[in-house]
Amino acid sequence: MINKLDLSSPFKYFLLGILILALGGFLGCSRDPEQRTAYKGFLQAILAKQGYFTLPPLTGEQEKTFGPYSLSYQQLYDFTKGIEKSVEECAVYMDGISKNISTPKDIMDRRDEIARARDYMALIPAKWDELLEQAKVWKEKLVLHEDVASLYNELFIKYTEPVNQIKPLMLSVVDTLNSNIELADYLKQNEKNVQFQGNMIICNDEAV
């Protein structure tokens, strides 16, 4: 005797739920080779380009095509945007200084402007270290297919290593700004004893 299942009962929803989850999991797994191949091609295209350039954001279509692999790229993309944002902000400060400060008197008169730039840039190396550490933590949590992982690791190094290379440059800029602030303070203290003629400082007091 065959017992018929009463599909009007709540039990049917439980069975349908299991069926949907099973099918969803099966379809997800079956698409992995396709998603992996597409993602590998995307990574290879980026790695083939010479030098450092701004990483492009993923389009909605790419996110759909790469599936879960898109998350690994998004994490690296977010890291690079954080670095680039701080570099752009530094450039704004430095652009203001280069446009408005060209003589020793400018250094004295715009001492506070220089100090604001110095204070901001002095924080950048620690901020970069924080972003880099966060990116490494994210990377450790990623579970990638072996052939994808090798490409992703190469891209990760390409876009994280420059941070360590430009940190010394940022520190030297901070040192230069500190020297300018010291000069500005000294000139201000002795303002009555000095005269400014373009890039020259004229002083008749030997002690000064």
CSV table of C-alpha atoms in Angstrom, one decimal:
chain,number,residue,atom,x,y,z
A,1,MET,CA,0.0,0.0,0.0
A,2,ILE,CA,1.4,3.4,-0.9
A,3,ASN,CA,0.6,6.3,1.4
A,4,LYS,CA,0.0,9.6,-0.3
A,5,LEU,CA,1.7,12.7,1.1
A,6,ASP,CA,-0.8,15.4,2.0
A,7,LEU,CA,0.7,18.4,0.3
A,8,SER,CA,-1.8,20.6,2.1
A,9,SER,CA,-0.1,20.0,5.3
A,10,PRO,CA,2.7,22.4,6.7
A,11,PHE,CA,5.1,19.5,6.1
A,12,LYS,CA,5.1,20.3,2.4
A,13,TYR,CA,6.7,23.7,3.1
A,14,PHE,CA,9.5,22.0,5.0
A,15,LEU,CA,10.2,19.6,2.1
A,16,LEU,CA,10.0,22.4,-0.4
A,17,GLY,CA,12.5,24.5,1.6
A,18,ILE,CA,15.0,21.6,1.8
A,19,LEU,CA,14.5,21.0,-2.0
A,20,ILE,CA,15.2,24.7,-2.8
A,21,LEU,CA,18.3,24.8,-0.6
A,22,ALA,CA,19.6,21.6,-2.1
A,23,LEU,CA,19.0,22.9,-5.6
A,24,GLY,CA,20.5,26.3,-4.8
A,25,GLY,CA,23.6,24.6,-3.4
A,26,PHE,CA,23.9,22.3,-6.4
A,27,LEU,CA,23.6,25.2,-8.9
A,28,GLY,CA,26.1,27.3,-6.9
A,29,CYS,CA,28.6,24.5,-7.0
A,30,SER,CA,28.1,23.8,-10.6
A,31,ARG,CA,28.8,27.4,-11.5
A,32,ASP,CA,32.1,27.5,-9.7
A,33,PRO,CA,34.3,26.5,-12.6
A,34,GLU,CA,32.7,29.1,-14.8
A,35,GLN,CA,33.0,31.8,-12.1
A,36,ARG,CA,36.6,30.8,-11.4
A,37,THR,CA,37.6,30.9,-15.0
A,38,ALA,CA,36.1,34.4,-15.5
A,39,TYR,CA,37.7,35.7,-12.3
A,40,LYS,CA,41.1,34.3,-13.3
A,41,GLY,CA,40.9,36.0,-16.7
A,42,PHE,CA,40.1,39.3,-14.9
A,43,LEU,CA,43.0,39.0,-12.5
A,44,GLN,CA,45.4,38.0,-15.3
A,45,ALA,CA,44.3,41.0,-17.4
A,46,ILE,CA,45.2,43.4,-14.5
A,47,LEU,CA,48.5,41.7,-13.8
A,48,ALA,CA,49.5,41.9,-17.4
A,49,LYS,CA,49.4,45.7,-17.2
A,50,GLN,CA,52.7,47.3,-16.4
A,51,GLY,CA,53.2,49.5,-13.3
A,52,TYR,CA,50.8,50.6,-10.6
A,53,PHE,CA,47.5,52.0,-11.7
A,54,THR,CA,44.2,52.6,-10.0
A,55,LEU,CA,42.2,49.4,-9.8
A,56,PRO,CA,38.8,49.6,-11.5
A,57,PRO,CA,35.6,49.0,-9.5
A,58,LEU,CA,33.6,45.9,-10.4
A,59,THR,CA,30.5,46.4,-12.4
A,60,GLY,CA,27.3,44.7,-11.4
A,61,GLU,CA,27.6,42.3,-14.2
A,62,GLN,CA,31.2,41.4,-13.1
A,63,GLU,CA,30.0,40.8,-9.6
A,64,LYS,CA,27.4,38.4,-10.9
A,65,THR,CA,29.8,36.7,-13.2
A,66,PHE,CA,32.5,36.2,-10.6
A,67,GLY,CA,30.1,35.2,-7.9
A,68,PRO,CA,31.7,34.8,-4.4
A,69,TYR,CA,35.1,35.4,-5.9
A,70,SER,CA,34.2,39.1,-6.3
A,71,LEU,CA,34.5,39.6,-2.5
A,72,SER,CA,38.3,39.0,-2.6
A,73,TYR,CA,38.7,41.7,-5.2
A,74,GLN,CA,36.4,44.1,-3.4
A,75,GLN,CA,38.5,43.8,-0.3
A,76,LEU,CA,41.7,44.7,-2.1
A,77,TYR,CA,39.9,47.5,-4.0
A,78,ASP,CA,38.7,49.0,-0.8
A,79,PHE,CA,42.3,48.9,0.6
A,80,THR,CA,43.7,50.7,-2.5
A,81,LYS,CA,40.9,53.4,-2.3
A,82,GLY,CA,41.8,54.1,1.3
A,83,ILE,CA,45.5,54.6,0.4
A,84,GLU,CA,44.6,56.7,-2.6
A,85,LYS,CA,42.2,58.9,-0.6
A,86,SER,CA,44.9,59.8,1.9
A,87,VAL,CA,47.5,60.4,-0.9
A,88,GLU,CA,45.0,62.8,-2.6
A,89,GLU,CA,44.4,64.6,0.7
A,90,CYS,CA,48.2,65.0,1.1
A,91,ALA,CA,48.4,66.4,-2.4
A,92,VAL,CA,45.9,69.1,-1.6
A,93,TYR,CA,48.0,70.2,1.4
A,94,MET,CA,51.2,70.2,-0.6
A,95,ASP,CA,49.6,71.9,-3.6
A,96,GLY,CA,48.5,74.8,-1.3
A,97,ILE,CA,52.0,75.1,0.1
A,98,SER,CA,53.7,75.0,-3.3
A,99,LYS,CA,51.4,77.7,-4.7
A,100,ASN,CA,51.5,80.0,-1.7
A,101,ILE,CA,55.0,79.6,-0.2
A,102,SER,CA,58.1,80.4,-2.2
A,103,THR,CA,60.1,82.8,0.0
A,104,PRO,CA,61.4,82.7,3.6
A,105,LYS,CA,58.9,85.4,4.4
A,106,ASP,CA,56.1,83.2,3.1
A,107,ILE,CA,57.4,80.4,5.4
A,108,MET,CA,57.1,82.8,8.4
A,109,ASP,CA,53.7,84.2,7.4
A,110,ARG,CA,52.1,80.9,6.6
A,111,ARG,CA,53.6,79.0,9.5
A,112,ASP,CA,50.2,77.7,10.7
A,113,GLU,CA,49.4,76.4,7.2
A,114,ILE,CA,52.6,74.4,7.1
A,115,ALA,CA,51.9,73.1,10.6
A,116,ARG,CA,48.4,71.8,9.5
A,117,ALA,CA,50.0,70.0,6.6
A,118,ARG,CA,52.7,68.5,8.8
A,119,ASP,CA,50.1,67.4,11.5
A,120,TYR,CA,48.0,65.6,8.9
A,121,MET,CA,50.9,64.0,7.1
A,122,ALA,CA,52.5,62.8,10.3
A,123,LEU,CA,49.4,60.6,10.9
A,124,ILE,CA,49.5,59.0,7.5
A,125,PRO,CA,52.2,56.3,8.0
A,126,ALA,CA,50.3,54.9,11.0
A,127,LYS,CA,47.0,55.0,9.0
A,128,TRP,CA,48.6,53.1,6.2
A,129,ASP,CA,49.9,50.5,8.6
A,130,GLU,CA,46.4,50.1,9.9
A,131,LEU,CA,44.9,49.7,6.4
A,132,LEU,CA,47.6,47.2,5.5
A,133,GLU,CA,47.1,45.1,8.6
A,134,GLN,CA,43.3,45.1,8.0
A,135,ALA,CA,43.9,43.9,4.4
A,136,LYS,CA,46.1,41.1,5.5
A,137,VAL,CA,43.5,40.0,8.1
A,138,TRP,CA,40.9,39.9,5.3
A,139,LYS,CA,43.2,38.0,3.1
A,140,GLU,CA,43.8,35.3,5.7
A,141,LYS,CA,40.1,34.7,6.0
A,142,LEU,CA,39.6,34.2,2.2
A,143,VAL,CA,39.0,30.7,0.9
A,144,LEU,CA,40.1,30.6,-2.7
A,145,HIS,CA,40.7,27.8,-5.2
A,146,GLU,CA,44.4,27.1,-5.5
A,147,ASP,CA,44.8,28.5,-9.1
A,148,VAL,CA,42.9,31.6,-8.1
A,149,ALA,CA,44.8,32.1,-4.9
A,150,SER,CA,48.2,32.2,-6.7
A,151,LEU,CA,47.0,35.0,-9.0
A,152,TYR,CA,45.3,36.9,-6.2
A,153,ASN,CA,48.4,36.7,-4.0
A,154,GLU,CA,50.4,38.2,-6.9
A,155,LEU,CA,47.9,41.0,-7.2
A,156,PHE,CA,47.8,41.5,-3.5
A,157,ILE,CA,51.6,42.0,-3.3
A,158,LYS,CA,51.6,44.3,-6.3
A,159,TYR,CA,49.1,46.6,-4.6
A,160,THR,CA,50.3,46.4,-1.0
A,161,GLU,CA,54.1,46.5,-1.3
A,162,PRO,CA,54.2,50.1,-2.6
A,163,VAL,CA,52.9,51.3,0.7
A,164,ASN,CA,56.1,50.2,2.4
A,165,GLN,CA,58.1,51.8,-0.4
A,166,ILE,CA,56.5,55.3,-0.1
A,167,LYS,CA,56.3,55.5,3.7
A,168,PRO,CA,60.0,56.7,3.9
A,169,LEU,CA,59.1,59.4,1.4
A,170,MET,CA,56.2,60.6,3.5
A,171,LEU,CA,58.4,60.6,6.6
A,172,SER,CA,61.0,62.8,4.8
A,173,VAL,CA,58.2,65.2,3.8
A,174,VAL,CA,57.2,65.5,7.4
A,175,ASP,CA,60.8,66.1,8.4
A,176,THR,CA,61.0,68.9,5.8
A,177,LEU,CA,57.9,70.5,7.0
A,178,ASN,CA,59.2,70.4,10.6
A,179,SER,CA,62.3,72.2,9.5
A,180,ASN,CA,60.2,74.9,7.8
A,181,ILE,CA,58.2,75.3,11.0
A,182,GLU,CA,61.4,75.7,13.0
A,183,LEU,CA,62.6,78.3,10.5
A,184,ALA,CA,59.3,80.2,10.7
A,185,ASP,CA,59.4,80.3,14.5
A,186,TYR,CA,63.0,81.5,14.5
A,187,LEU,CA,62.3,84.2,11.9
A,188,LYS,CA,59.2,85.4,13.9
A,189,GLN,CA,61.2,85.6,17.1
A,190,ASN,CA,63.8,87.8,15.3
A,191,GLU,CA,61.5,89.6,12.9
A,192,LYS,CA,62.7,93.0,14.1
A,193,ASN,CA,66.3,92.2,13.2
A,194,VAL,CA,65.8,90.7,9.7
A,195,GLN,CA,64.7,92.0,6.3
A,196,PHE,CA,63.4,90.0,3.4
A,197,GLN,CA,64.3,90.6,-0.2
A,198,GLY,CA,62.8,87.8,-2.3
A,199,ASN,CA,64.6,84.6,-1.4
A,200,MET,CA,67.2,86.4,0.7
A,201,ILE,CA,67.2,87.1,4.4
A,202,ILE,CA,69.3,90.1,5.4
A,203,CYS,CA,70.4,90.6,9.0
A,204,ASN,CA,72.9,93.0,10.5
A,205,ASP,CA,72.9,91.3,13.9
A,206,GLU,CA,75.7,88.8,13.9
A,207,ALA,CA,74.3,86.9,16.8
A,208,VAL,CA,71.0,86.4,15.0
